[in-house]
PDB file of C-alpha atoms in Angstrom:
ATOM      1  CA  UNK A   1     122.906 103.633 109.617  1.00 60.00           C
ATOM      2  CA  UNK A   2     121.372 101.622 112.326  1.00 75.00           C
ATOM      3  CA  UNK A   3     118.136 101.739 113.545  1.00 91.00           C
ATOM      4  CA  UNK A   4     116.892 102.145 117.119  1.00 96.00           C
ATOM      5  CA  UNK A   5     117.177  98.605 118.987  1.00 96.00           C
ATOM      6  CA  UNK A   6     115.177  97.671 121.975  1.00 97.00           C
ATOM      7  CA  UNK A   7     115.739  94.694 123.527  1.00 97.00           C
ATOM      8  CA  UNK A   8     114.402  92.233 124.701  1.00 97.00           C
ATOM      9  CA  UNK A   9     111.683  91.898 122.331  1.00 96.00           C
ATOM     10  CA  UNK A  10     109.402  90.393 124.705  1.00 97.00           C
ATOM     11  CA  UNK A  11     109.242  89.475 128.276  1.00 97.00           C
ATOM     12  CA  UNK A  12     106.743  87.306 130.910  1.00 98.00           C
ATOM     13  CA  UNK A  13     107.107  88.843 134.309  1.00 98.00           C
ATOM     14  CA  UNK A  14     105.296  87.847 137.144  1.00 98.00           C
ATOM     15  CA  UNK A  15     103.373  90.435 139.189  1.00 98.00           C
ATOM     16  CA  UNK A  16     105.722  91.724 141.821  1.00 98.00           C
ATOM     17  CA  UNK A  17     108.975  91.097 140.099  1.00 98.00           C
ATOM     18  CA  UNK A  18     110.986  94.058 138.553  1.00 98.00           C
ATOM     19  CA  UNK A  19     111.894  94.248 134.924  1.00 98.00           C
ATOM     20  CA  UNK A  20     115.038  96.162 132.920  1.00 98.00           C
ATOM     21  CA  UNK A  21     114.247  97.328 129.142  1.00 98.00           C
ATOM     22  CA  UNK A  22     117.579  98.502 127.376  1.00 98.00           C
ATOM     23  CA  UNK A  23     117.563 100.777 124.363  1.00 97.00           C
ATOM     24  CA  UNK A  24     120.324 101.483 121.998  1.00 97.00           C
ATOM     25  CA  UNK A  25     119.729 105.054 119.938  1.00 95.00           C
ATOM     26  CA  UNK A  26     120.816 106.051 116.363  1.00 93.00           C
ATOM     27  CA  UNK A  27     124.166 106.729 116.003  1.00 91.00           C
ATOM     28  CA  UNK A  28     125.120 110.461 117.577  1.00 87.00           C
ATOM     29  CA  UNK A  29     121.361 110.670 119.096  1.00 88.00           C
ATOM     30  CA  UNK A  30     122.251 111.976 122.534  1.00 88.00           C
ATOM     31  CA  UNK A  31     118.362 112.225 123.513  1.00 89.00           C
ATOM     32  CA  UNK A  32     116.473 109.156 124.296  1.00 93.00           C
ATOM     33  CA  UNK A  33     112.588 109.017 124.852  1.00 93.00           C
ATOM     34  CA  UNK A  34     110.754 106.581 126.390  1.00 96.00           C
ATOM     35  CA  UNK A  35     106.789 105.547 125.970  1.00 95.00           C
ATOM     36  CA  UNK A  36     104.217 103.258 127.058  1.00 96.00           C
ATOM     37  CA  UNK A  37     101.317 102.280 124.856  1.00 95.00           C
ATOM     38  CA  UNK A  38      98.661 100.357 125.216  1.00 93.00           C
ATOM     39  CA  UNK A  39      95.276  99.693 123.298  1.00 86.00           C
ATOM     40  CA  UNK A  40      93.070 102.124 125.690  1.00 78.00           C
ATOM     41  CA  UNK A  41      95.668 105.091 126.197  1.00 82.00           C
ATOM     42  CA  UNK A  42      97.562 105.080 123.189  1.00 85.00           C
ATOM     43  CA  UNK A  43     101.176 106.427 123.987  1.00 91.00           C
ATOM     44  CA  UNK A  44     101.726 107.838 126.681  1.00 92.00           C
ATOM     45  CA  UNK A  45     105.161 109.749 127.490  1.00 91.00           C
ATOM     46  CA  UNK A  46     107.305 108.343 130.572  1.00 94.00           C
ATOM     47  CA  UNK A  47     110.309 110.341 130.347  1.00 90.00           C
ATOM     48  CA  UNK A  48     113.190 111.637 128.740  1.00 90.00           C
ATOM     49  CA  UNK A  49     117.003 111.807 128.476  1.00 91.00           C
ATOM     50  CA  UNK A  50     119.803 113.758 127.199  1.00 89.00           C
ATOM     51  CA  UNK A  51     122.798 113.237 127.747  1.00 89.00           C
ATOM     52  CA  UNK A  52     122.518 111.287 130.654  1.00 92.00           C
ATOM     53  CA  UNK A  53     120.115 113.775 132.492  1.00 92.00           C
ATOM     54  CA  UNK A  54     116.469 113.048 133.045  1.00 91.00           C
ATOM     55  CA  UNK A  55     114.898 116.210 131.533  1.00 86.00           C
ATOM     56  CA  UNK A  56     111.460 115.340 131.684  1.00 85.00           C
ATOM     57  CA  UNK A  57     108.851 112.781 133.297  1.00 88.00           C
ATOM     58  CA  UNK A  58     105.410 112.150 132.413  1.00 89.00           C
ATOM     59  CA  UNK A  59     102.826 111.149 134.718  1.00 89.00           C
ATOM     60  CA  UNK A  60     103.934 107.840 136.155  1.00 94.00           C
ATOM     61  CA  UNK A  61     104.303 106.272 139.234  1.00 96.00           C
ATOM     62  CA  UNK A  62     108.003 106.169 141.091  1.00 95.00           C
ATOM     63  CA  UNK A  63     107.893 102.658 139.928  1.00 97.00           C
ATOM     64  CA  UNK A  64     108.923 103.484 136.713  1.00 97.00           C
ATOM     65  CA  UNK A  65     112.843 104.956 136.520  1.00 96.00           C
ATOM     66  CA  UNK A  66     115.201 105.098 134.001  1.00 96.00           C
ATOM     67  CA  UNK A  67     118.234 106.042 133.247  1.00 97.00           C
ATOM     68  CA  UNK A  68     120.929 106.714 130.517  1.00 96.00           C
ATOM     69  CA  UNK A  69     124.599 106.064 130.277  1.00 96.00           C
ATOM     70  CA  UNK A  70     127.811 108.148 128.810  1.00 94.00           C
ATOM     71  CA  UNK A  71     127.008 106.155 125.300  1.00 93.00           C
ATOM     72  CA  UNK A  72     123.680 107.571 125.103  1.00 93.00           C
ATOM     73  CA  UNK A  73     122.503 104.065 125.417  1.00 96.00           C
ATOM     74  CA  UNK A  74     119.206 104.476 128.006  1.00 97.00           C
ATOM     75  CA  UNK A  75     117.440 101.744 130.771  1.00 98.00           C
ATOM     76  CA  UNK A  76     114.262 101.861 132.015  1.00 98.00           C
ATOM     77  CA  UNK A  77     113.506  99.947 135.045  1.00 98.00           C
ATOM     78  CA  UNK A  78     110.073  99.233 136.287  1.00 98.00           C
ATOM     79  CA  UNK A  79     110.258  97.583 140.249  1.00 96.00           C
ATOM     80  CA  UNK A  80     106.993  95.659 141.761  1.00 97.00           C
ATOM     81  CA  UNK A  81     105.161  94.693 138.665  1.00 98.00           C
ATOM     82  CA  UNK A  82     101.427  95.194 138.559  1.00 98.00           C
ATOM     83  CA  UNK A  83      98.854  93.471 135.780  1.00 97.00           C
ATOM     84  CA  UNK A  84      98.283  96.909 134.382  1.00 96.00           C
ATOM     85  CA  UNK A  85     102.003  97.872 133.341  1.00 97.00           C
ATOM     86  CA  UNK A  86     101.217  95.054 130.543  1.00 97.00           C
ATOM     87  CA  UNK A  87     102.081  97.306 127.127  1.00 96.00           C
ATOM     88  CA  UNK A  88     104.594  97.677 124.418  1.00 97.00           C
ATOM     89  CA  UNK A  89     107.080  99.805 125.718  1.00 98.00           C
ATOM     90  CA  UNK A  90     108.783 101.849 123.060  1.00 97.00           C
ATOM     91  CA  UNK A  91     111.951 103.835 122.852  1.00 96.00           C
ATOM     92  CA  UNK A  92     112.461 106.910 120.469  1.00 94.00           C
ATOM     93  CA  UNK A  93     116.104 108.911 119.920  1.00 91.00           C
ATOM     94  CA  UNK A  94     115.990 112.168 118.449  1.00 85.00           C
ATOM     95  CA  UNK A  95     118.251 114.592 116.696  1.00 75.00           C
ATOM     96  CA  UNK A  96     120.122 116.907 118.575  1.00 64.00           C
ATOM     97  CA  UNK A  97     119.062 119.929 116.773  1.00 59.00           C
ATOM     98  CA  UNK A  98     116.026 120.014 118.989  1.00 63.00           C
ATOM     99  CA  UNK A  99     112.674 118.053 119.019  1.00 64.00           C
ATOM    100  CA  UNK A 100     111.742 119.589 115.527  1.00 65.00           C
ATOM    101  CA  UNK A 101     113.847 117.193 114.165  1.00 69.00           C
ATOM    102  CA  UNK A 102     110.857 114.015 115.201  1.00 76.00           C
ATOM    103  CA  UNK A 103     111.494 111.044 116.812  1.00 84.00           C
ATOM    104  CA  UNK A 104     112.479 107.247 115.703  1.00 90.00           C
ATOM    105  CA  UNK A 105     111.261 104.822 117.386  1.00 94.00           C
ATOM    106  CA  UNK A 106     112.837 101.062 117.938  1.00 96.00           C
ATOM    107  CA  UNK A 107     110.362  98.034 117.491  1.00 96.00           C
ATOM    108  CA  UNK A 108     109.620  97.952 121.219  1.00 96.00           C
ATOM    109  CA  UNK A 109     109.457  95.716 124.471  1.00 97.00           C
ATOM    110  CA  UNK A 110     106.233  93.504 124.460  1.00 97.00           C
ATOM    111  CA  UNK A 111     106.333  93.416 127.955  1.00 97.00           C
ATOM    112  CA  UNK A 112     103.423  90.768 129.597  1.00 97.00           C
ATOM    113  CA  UNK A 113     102.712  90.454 133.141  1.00 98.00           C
ATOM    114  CA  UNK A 114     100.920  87.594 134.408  1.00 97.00           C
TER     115      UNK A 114
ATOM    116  CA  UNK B   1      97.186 122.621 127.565  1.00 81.00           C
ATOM    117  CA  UNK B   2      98.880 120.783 124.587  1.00 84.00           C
ATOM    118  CA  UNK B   3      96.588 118.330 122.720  1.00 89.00           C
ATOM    119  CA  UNK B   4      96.266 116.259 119.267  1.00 94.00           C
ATOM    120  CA  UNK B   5      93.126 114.418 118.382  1.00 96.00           C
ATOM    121  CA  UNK B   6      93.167 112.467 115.274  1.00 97.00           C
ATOM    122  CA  UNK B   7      89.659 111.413 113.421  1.00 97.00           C
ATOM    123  CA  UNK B   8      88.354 108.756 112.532  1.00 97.00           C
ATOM    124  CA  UNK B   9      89.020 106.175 114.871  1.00 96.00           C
ATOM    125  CA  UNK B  10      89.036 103.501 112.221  1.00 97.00           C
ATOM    126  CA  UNK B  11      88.526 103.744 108.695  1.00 98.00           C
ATOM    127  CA  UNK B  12      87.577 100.847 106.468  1.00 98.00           C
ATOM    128  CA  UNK B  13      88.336 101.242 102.575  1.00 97.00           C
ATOM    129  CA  UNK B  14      88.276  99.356  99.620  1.00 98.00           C
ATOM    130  CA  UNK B  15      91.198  98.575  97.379  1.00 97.00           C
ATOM    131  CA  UNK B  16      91.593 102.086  95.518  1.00 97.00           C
ATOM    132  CA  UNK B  17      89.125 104.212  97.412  1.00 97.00           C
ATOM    133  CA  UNK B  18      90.713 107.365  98.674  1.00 98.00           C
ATOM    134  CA  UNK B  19      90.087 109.178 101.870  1.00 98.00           C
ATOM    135  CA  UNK B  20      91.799 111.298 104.057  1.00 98.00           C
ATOM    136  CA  UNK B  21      92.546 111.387 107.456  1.00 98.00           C
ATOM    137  CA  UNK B  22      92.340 114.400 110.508  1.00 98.00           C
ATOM    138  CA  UNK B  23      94.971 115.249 113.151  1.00 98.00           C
ATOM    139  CA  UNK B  24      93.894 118.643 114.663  1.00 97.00           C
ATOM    140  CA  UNK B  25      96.134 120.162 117.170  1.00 94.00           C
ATOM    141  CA  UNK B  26      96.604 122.266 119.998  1.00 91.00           C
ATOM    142  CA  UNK B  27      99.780 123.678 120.964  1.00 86.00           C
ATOM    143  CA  UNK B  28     101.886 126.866 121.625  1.00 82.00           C
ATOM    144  CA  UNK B  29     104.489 127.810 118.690  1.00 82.00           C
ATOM    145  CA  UNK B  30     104.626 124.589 116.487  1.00 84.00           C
ATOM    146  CA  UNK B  31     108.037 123.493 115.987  1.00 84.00           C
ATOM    147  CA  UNK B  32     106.104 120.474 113.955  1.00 89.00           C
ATOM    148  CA  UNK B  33     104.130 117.651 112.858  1.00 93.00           C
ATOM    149  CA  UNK B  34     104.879 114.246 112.486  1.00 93.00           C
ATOM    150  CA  UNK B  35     103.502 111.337 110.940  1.00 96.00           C
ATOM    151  CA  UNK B  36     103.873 107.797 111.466  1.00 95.00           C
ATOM    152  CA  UNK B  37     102.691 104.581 109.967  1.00 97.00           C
ATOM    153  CA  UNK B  38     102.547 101.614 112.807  1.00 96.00           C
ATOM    154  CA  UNK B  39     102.221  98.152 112.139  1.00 96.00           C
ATOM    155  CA  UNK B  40     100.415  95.586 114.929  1.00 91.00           C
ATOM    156  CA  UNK B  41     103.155  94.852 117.442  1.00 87.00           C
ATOM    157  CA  UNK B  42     106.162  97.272 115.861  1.00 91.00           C
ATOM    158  CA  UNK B  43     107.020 100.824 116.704  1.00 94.00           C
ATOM    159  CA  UNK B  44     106.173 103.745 114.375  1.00 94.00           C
ATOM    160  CA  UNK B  45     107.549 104.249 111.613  1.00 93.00           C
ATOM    161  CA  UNK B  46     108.410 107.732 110.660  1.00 91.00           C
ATOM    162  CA  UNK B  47     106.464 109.325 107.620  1.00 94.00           C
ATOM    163  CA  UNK B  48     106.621 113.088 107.000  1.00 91.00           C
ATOM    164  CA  UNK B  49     107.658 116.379 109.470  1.00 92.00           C
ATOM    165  CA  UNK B  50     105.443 119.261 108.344  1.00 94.00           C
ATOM    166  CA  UNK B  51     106.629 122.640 109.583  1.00 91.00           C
ATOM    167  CA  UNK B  52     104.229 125.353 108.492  1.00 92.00           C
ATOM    168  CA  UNK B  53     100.604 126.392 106.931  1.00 93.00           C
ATOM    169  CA  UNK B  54     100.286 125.562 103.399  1.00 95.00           C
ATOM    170  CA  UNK B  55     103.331 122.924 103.263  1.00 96.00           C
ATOM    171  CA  UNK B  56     103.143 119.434 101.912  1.00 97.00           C
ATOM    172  CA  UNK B  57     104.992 116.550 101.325  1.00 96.00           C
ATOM    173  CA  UNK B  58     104.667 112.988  99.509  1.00 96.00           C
ATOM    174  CA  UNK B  59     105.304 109.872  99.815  1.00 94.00           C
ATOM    175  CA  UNK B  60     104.180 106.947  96.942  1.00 95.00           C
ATOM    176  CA  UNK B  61     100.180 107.069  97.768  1.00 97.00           C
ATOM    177  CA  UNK B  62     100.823 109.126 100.717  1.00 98.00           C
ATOM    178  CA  UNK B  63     100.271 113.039 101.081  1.00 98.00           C
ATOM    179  CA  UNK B  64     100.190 115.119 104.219  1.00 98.00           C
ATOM    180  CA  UNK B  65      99.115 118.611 104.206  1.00 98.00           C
ATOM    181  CA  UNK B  66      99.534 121.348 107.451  1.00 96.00           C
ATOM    182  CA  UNK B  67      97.166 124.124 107.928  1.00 94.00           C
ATOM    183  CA  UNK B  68      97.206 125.824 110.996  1.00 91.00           C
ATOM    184  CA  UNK B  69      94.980 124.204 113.409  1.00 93.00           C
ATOM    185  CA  UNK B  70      95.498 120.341 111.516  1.00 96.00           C
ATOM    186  CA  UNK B  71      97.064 118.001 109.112  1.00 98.00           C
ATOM    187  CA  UNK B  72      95.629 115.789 106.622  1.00 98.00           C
ATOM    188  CA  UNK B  73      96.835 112.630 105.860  1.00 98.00           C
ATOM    189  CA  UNK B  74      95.607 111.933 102.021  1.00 98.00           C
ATOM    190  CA  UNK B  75      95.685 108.365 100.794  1.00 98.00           C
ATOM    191  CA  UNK B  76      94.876 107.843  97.433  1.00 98.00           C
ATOM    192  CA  UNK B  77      93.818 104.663  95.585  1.00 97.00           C
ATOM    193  CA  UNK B  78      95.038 102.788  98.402  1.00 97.00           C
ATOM    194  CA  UNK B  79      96.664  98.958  98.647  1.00 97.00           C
ATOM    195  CA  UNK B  80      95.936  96.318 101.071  1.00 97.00           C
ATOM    196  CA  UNK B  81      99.654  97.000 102.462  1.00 97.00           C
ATOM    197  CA  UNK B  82      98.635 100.487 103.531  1.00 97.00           C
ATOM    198  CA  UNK B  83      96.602  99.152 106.127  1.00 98.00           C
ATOM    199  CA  UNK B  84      98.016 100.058 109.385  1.00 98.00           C
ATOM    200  CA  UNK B  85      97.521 102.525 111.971  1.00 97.00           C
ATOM    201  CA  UNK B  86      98.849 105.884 111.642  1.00 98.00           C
ATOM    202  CA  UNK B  87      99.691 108.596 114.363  1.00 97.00           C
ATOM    203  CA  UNK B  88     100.265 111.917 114.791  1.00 95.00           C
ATOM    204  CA  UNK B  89     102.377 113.909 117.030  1.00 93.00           C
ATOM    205  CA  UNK B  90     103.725 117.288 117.619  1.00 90.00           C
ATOM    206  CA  UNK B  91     106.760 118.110 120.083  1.00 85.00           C
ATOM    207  CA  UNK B  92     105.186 119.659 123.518  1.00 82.00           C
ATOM    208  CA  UNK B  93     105.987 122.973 124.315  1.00 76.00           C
ATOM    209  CA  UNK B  94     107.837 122.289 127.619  1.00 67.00           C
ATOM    210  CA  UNK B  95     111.230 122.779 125.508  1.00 59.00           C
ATOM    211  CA  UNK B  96     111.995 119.186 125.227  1.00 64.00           C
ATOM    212  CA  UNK B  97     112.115 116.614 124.098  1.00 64.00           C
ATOM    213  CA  UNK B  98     108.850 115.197 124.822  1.00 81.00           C
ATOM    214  CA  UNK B  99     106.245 114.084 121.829  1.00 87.00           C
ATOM    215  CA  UNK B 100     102.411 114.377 122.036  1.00 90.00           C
ATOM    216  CA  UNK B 101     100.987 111.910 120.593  1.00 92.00           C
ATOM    217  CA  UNK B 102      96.856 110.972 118.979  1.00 94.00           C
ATOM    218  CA  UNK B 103      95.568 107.926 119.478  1.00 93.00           C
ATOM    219  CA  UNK B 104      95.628 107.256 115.759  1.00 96.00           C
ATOM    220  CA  UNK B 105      93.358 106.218 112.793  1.00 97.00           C
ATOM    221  CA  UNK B 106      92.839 102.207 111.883  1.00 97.00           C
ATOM    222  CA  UNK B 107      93.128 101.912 108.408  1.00 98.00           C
ATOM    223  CA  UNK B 108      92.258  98.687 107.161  1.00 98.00           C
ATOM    224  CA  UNK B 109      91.825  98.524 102.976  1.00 98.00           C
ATOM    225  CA  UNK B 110      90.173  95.630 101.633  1.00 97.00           C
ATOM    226  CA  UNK B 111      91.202  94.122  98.591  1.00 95.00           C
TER     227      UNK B 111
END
């Protein structure tokens, strides 16, 4: 059974620019969460889908959307770069049987702004 | 307010020294815990689920435990290879979705 798959792997923005991170779930995961880490905050939750509705958002600017499609497969977009959004962005699907089921988590979007 | 804090920060070890590591936890109705190993530059990787007091599970040098304030994360006699950082999380108690994380113990065993 297939993993979680983030892509792209990495990315180079400039500051300013606006960036799209895809993320594929497991197989028959309808619920797609998305996180930012970095060394100082750890992870940090930025919001959540199921089946295609947002059901929750974390504490993060209106910079930061996302969005998930009719294959469960999710987007995040973040618009007008800053030097602090520079983190691995990660990407967890979850059974549907409810969060007590735990998360897996793709390898992430090294995403660098410069 | 929901809350894990995991102890220590980093934890040096040699080659076959065991130890244990702390996730205590703060949270209305535990629907439960989860560990994860993380490598530098690669998502989690899931571990164990622990669902309630006095349960345990293993995994090759691995054990976590589950009381009702924390988990333990046992390591014994470990390998270079188990050096990573591991996390702990518990589901938030909004009815979603949504994962609380710790900000993880270091591990680094030396051979």
């Amino acid at each position: 059974k297939a993993g979680v798959t983030q892509t792209p792997r990495y990315l180079i923005k400039t500051r300013g620019q606006q960036v799209t991170l895809s993320c594929s779930p497991i197989s028959g995961h309808r619920s797609v969460s998305w996180y930012q880490q970095t060394p100082g905050q750890g992870l940090q939750f930025l919001f959540e889908y199921f089946s295609e509705t947002q059901r929750n958002k974390g504490n993060f600017p209106g910079r930061f959307s996302g969005r998930q499609f009719s294959n469960s497969r999710s987007e995040m977009n973040v618009s007008t770069l800053e030097l602090g959004d520079s983190a691995l962005y990660l990407c967890a699907s979850s059974l549907d049987t409810g969060p007590g089921g735990g998360a897996f988590f793709g390898q992430g979007t090294r995403l660098t702004v410069v | 307010e929901d809350q894990v804090t995991q102890s220590p920060e980093a934890l040096r070890l040699q080659e076959g020294e065991s130890s244990s590591l702390n996730c205590s936890y703060t949270v209305s109705g535990l629907r439960g815990l989860f560990w994860y190993r993380q490598d530098p530059g690669k998502g989690p990787e899931f571990l164990f689920t622990l669902y309630s007091a006095g349960e345990e599970k293993e995994k090759e040098r691995l054990k976590a435990t589950l009381t009702k304030k924390e988990s333990f994360l046992h390591i014994t006699a470990p390998k270079p290879e188990d050096s990573a950082t591991y996390l702990c999380a518990v589901p938030a108690t909004s009815g979603t979705y949504k994962y609380i994380f710790g900000t993880g113990t270091r591990l680094k065993v030396l051979a």
